[in-house]
Tab-separated table of C-alpha atoms and ligand atoms in Angstrom:
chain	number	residue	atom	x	y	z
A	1	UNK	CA	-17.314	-77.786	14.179
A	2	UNK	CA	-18.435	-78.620	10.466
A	3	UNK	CA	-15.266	-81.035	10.358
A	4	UNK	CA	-16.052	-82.914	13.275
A	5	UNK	CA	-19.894	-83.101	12.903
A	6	UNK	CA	-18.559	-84.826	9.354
A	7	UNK	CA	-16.188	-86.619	10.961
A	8	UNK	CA	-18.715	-88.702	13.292
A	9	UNK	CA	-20.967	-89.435	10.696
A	10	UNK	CA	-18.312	-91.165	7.969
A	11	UNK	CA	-16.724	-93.560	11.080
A	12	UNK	CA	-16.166	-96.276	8.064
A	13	UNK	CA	-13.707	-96.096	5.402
A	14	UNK	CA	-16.651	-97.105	2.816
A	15	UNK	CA	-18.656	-93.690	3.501
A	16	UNK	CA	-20.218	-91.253	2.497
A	17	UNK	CA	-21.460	-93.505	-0.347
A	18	UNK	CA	-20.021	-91.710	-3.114
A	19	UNK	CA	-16.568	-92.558	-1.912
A	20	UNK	CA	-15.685	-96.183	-3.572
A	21	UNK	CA	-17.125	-94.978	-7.336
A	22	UNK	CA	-15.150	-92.421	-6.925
A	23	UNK	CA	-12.269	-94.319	-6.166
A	24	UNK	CA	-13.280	-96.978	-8.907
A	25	UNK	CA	-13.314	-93.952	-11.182
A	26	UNK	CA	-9.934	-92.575	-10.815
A	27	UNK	CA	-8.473	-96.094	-11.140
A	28	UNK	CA	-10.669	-97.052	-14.500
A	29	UNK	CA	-9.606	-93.156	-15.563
A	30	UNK	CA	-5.917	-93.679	-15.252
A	31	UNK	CA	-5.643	-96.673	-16.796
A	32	UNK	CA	-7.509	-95.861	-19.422
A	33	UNK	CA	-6.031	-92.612	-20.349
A	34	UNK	CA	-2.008	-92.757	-19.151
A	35	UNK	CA	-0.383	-95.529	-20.871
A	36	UNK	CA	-0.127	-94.154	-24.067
A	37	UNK	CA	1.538	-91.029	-22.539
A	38	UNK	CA	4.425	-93.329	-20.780
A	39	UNK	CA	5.580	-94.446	-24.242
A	40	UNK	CA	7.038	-90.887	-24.522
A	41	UNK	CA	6.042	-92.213	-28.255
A	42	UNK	CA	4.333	-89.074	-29.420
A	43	UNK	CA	2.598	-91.116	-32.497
A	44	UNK	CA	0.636	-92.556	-30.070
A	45	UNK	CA	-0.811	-89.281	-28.368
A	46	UNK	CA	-4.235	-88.946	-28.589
A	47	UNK	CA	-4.010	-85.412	-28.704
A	48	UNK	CA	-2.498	-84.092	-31.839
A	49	UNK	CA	0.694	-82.049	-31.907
A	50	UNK	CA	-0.165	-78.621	-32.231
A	51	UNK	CA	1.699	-76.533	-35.326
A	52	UNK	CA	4.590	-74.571	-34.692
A	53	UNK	CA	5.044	-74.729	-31.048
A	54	UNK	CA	7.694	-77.647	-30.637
A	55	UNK	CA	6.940	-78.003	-26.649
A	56	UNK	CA	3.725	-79.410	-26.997
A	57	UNK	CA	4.070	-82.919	-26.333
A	58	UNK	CA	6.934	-82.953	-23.177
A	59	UNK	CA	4.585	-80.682	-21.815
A	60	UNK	CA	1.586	-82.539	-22.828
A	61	UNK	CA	2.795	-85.853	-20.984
A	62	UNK	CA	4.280	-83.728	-18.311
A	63	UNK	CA	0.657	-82.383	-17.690
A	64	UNK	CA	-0.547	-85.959	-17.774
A	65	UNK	CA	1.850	-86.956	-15.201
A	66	UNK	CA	1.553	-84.407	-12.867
A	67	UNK	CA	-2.213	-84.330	-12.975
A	68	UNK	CA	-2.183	-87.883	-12.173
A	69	UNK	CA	-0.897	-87.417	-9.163
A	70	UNK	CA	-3.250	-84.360	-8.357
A	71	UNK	CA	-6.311	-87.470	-9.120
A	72	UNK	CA	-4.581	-89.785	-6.998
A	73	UNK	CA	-3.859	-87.366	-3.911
A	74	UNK	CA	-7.028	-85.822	-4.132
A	75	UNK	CA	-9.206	-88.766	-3.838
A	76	UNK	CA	-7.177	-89.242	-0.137
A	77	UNK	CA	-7.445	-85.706	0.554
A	78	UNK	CA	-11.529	-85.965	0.602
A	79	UNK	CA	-11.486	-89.680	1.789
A	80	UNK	CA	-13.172	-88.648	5.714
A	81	UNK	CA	-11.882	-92.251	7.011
A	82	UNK	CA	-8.405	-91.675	5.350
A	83	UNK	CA	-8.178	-87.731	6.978
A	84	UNK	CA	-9.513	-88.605	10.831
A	85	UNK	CA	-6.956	-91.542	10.653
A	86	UNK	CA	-4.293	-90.323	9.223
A	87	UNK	CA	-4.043	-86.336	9.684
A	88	UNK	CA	-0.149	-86.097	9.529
A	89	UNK	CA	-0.483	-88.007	6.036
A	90	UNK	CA	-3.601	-85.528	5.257
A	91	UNK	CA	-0.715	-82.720	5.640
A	92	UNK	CA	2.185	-84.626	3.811
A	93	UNK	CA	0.029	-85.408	1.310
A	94	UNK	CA	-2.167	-82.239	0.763
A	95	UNK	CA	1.839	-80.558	-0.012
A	96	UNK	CA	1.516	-83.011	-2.826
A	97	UNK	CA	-1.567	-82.685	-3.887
A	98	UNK	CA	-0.764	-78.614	-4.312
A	99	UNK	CA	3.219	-78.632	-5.232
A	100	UNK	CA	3.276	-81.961	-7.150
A	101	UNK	CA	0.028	-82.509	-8.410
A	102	UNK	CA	-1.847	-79.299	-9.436
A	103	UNK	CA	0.551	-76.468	-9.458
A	104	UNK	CA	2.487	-77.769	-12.405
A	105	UNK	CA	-0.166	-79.762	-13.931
A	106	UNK	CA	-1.978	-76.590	-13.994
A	107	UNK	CA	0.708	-74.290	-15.623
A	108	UNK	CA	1.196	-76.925	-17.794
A	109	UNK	CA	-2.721	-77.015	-18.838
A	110	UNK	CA	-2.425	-73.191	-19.041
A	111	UNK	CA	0.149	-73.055	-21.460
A	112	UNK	CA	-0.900	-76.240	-23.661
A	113	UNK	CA	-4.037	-74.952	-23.479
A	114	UNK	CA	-3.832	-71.863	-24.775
A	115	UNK	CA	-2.762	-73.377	-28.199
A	116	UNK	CA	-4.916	-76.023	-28.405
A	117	UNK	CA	-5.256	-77.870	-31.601
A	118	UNK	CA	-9.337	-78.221	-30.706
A	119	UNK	CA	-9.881	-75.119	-31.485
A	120	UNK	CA	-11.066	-71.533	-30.184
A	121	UNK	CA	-13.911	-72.473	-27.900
A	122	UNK	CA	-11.842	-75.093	-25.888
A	123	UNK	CA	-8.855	-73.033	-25.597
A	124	UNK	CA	-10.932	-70.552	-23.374
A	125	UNK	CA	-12.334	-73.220	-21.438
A	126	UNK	CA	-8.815	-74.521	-20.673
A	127	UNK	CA	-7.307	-71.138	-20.009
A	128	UNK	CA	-10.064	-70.563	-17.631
A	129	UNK	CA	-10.279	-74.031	-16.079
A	130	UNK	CA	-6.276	-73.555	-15.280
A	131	UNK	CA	-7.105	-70.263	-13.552
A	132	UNK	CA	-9.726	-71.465	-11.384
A	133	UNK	CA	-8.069	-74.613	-10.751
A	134	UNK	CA	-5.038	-72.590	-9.625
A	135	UNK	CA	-6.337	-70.130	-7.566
A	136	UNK	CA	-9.038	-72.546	-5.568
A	137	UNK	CA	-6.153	-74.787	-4.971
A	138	UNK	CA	-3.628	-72.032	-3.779
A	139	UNK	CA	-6.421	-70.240	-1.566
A	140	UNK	CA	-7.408	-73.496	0.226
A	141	UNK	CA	-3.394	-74.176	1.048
A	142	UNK	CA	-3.383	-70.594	2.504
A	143	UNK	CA	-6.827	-71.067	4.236
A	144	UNK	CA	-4.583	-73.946	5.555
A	145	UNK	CA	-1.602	-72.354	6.346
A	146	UNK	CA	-4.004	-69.716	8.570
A	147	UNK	CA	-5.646	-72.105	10.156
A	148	UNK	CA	-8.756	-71.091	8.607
A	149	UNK	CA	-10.229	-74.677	8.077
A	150	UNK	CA	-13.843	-74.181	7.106
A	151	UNK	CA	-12.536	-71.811	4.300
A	152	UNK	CA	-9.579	-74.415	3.827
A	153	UNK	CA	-12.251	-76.921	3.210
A	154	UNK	CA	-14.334	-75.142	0.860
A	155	UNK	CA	-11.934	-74.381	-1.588
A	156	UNK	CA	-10.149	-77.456	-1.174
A	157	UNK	CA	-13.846	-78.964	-2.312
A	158	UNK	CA	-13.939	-76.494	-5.338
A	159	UNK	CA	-10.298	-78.042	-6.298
A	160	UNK	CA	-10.911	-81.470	-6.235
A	161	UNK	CA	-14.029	-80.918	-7.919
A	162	UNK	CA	-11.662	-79.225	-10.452
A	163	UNK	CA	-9.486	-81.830	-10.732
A	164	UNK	CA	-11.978	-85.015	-10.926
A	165	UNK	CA	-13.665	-82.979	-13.533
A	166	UNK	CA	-11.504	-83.947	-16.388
A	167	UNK	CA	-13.852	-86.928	-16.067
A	168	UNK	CA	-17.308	-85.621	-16.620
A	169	UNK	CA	-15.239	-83.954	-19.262
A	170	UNK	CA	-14.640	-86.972	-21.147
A	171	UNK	CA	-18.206	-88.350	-20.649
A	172	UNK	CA	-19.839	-85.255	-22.038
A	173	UNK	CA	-17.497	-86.136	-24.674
A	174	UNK	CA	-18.898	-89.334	-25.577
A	175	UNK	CA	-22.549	-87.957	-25.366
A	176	UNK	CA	-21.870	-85.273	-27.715
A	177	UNK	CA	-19.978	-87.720	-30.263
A	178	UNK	CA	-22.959	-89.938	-30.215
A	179	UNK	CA	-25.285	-87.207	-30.783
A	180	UNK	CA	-23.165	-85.202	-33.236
A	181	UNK	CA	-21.053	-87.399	-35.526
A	182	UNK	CA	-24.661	-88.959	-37.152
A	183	UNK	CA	-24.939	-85.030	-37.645
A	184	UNK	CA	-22.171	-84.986	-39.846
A	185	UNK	CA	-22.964	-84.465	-43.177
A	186	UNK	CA	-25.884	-82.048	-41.964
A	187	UNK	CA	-25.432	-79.529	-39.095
A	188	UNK	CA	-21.833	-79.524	-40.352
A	189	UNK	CA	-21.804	-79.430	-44.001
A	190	UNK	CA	-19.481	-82.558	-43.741
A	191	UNK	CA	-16.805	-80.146	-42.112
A	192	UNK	CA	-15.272	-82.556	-39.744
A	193	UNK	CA	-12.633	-80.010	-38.098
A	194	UNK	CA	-15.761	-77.890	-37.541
A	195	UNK	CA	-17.578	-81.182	-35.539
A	196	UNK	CA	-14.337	-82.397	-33.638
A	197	UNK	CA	-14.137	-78.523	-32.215
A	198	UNK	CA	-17.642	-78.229	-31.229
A	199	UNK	CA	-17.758	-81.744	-29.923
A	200	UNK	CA	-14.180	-80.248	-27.879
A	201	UNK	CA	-15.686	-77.616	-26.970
A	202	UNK	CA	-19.145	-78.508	-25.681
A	203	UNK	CA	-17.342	-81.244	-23.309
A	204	UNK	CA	-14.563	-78.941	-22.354
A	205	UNK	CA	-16.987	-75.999	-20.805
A	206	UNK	CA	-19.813	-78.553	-19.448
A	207	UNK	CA	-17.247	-80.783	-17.888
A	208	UNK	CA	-16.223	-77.832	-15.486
A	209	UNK	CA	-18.538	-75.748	-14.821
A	210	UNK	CA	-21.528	-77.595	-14.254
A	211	UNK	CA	-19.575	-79.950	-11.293
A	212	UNK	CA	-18.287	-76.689	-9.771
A	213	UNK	CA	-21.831	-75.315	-9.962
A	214	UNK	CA	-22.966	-78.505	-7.938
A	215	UNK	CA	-19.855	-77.984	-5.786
A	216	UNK	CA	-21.458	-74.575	-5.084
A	217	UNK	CA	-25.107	-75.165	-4.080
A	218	UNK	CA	-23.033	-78.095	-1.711
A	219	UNK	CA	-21.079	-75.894	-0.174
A	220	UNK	CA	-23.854	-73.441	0.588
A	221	UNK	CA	-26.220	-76.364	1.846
A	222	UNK	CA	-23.946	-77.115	4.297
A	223	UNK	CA	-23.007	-73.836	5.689
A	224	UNK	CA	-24.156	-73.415	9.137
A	225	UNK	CA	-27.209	-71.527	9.126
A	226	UNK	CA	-26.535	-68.725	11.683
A	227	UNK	CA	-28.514	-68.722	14.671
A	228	UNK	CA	-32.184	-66.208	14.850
B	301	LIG	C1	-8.343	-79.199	-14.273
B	301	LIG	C2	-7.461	-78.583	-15.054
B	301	LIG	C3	-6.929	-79.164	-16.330
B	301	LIG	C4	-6.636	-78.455	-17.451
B	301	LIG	C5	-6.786	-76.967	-17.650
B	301	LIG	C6	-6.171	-79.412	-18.439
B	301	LIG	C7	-5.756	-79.086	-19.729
B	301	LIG	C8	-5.428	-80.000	-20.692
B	301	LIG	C9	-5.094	-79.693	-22.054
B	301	LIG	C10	-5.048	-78.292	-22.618
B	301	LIG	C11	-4.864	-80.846	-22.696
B	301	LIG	C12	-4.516	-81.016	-24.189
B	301	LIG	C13	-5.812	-81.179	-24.977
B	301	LIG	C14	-6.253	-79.855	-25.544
B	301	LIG	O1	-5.457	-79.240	-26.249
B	301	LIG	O2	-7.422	-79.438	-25.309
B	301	LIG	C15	-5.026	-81.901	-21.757
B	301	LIG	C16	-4.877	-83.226	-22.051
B	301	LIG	C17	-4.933	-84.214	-21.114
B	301	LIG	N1	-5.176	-84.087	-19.777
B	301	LIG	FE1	-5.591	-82.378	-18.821
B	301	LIG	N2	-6.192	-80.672	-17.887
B	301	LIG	C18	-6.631	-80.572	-16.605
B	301	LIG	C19	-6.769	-81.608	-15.703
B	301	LIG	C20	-6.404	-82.899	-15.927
B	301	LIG	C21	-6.460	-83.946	-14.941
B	301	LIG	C22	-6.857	-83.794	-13.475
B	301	LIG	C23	-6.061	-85.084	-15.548
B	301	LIG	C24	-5.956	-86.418	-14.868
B	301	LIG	C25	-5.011	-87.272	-15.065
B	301	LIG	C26	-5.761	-84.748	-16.933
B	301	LIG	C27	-5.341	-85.644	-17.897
B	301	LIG	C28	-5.160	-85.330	-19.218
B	301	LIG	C29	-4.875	-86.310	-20.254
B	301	LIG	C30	-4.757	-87.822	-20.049
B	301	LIG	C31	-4.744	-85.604	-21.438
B	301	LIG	C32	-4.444	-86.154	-22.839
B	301	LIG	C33	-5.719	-86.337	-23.598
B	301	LIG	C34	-6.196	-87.761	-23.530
B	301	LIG	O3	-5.408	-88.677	-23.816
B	301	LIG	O4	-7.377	-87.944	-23.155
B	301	LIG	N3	-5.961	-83.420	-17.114
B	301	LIG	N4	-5.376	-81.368	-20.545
């Protein structure tokens, strides 16, 4: 009922409103962030190779890769227009979004993760991220599976919120450089391992959590309110 109350309001492919920045997004995002991972060059990583654990980078750019094509699928996946036109796609492509896109780019994220060169404090935030990324994603293909498709919905929503996160991630990232790095020589003691792992961390935690808190007050919002 939810689904098709939705679908009568977005009849063109331009709404709801937030659809074509978020579309705008993902492009700028990829292109910004994947062509230094297709060099298979790993000098030209921006994430340094972490000590002693010789997997990091094929992992690293397969994570990049597969997560691409979790952004990519996603945006169709919540694109209203795209899903009343073109269910059967919806379907094809939702198998994608789960068994290309975010299963391995999430066990990849796990494990990379885990060792992080940032530090502590982002290595929790990525082991948790992956977790919650995983089991939203693999609960919503269930819900699908069931034909449960209000619950299939919801934490299909949580997901994809997951997913386009790694964007808020890096703008938090750029706030907390500008506020930080002038904080150098203070807050820090000139300790600039100390200030990349706090600036790491800060983005990595608020990048997540705060969208999927959003995601949550949305979800409730629109729950039907049961009748009195
Ligand atoms: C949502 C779950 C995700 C987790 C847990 C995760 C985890 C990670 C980890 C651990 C790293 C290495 C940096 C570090 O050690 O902290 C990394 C790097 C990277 N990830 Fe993800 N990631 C996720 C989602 C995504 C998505 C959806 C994309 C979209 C394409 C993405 C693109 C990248 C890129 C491009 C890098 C390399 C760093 C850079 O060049 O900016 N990740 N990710």
């Amino acid at each position: 009922m939810q689904i098709a109350a939705e679908n009568r309001v977005a009849r063109q492919w331009w709404q709801p409103a937030w659809m074509a920045p978020l579309l705008v997004l993902v492009v700028a995002f990829i292109a910004f962030s994947i062509p230094p991972y297709l060099s298979l060059d790993p000098a030209r990583s921006r994430v340094p190779q972490t000590e002693g654990f010789a997997p990091h980078y094929p992992l690293l750019v397969a994570h990049v890769m597969f997560a691409s094509v979790a952004m990519v699928t996603g945006c169709f996946q919540i694109w209203p227009w795209f899903r009343r036109r073109y269910l059967g796609t919806h379907r094809m492509m939702g198998r994608l979004y789960v068994f290309g896109g975010v299963v391995p780019a999430g066990i990849m994220g796990l494990t990379i993760g885990a060792v992080s060169p940032f530090g502590p404090t982002i290595r929790a935030s990525n082991v948790l991220l992956a977790l919650v990324w995983l089991t939203c994603t693999i609960a919503g293909f269930r819900m699908a599976r069931q034909g449960r498709f209000i619950e299939h919905r919801r934490w299909m929503i949580r997901s994809v919120v997951l997913t386009m996160s790694v964007i808020t991630n890096r703008i938090w990232a750029v706030i907390a450089s500008i506020i930080l790095i002038p904080q150098l020589p203070t807050t820090f003691g000139g300790n600039e391992a100390w200030m990349v792992q706090t600036i790491a961390g800060l983005s990595g935690w608020l990048g997540w959590v705060l969208p999927l808190l959003v995601a949550e007050w949305w979800i409730v919002e629109r729950r039907p309110t049961p009748a009195t």
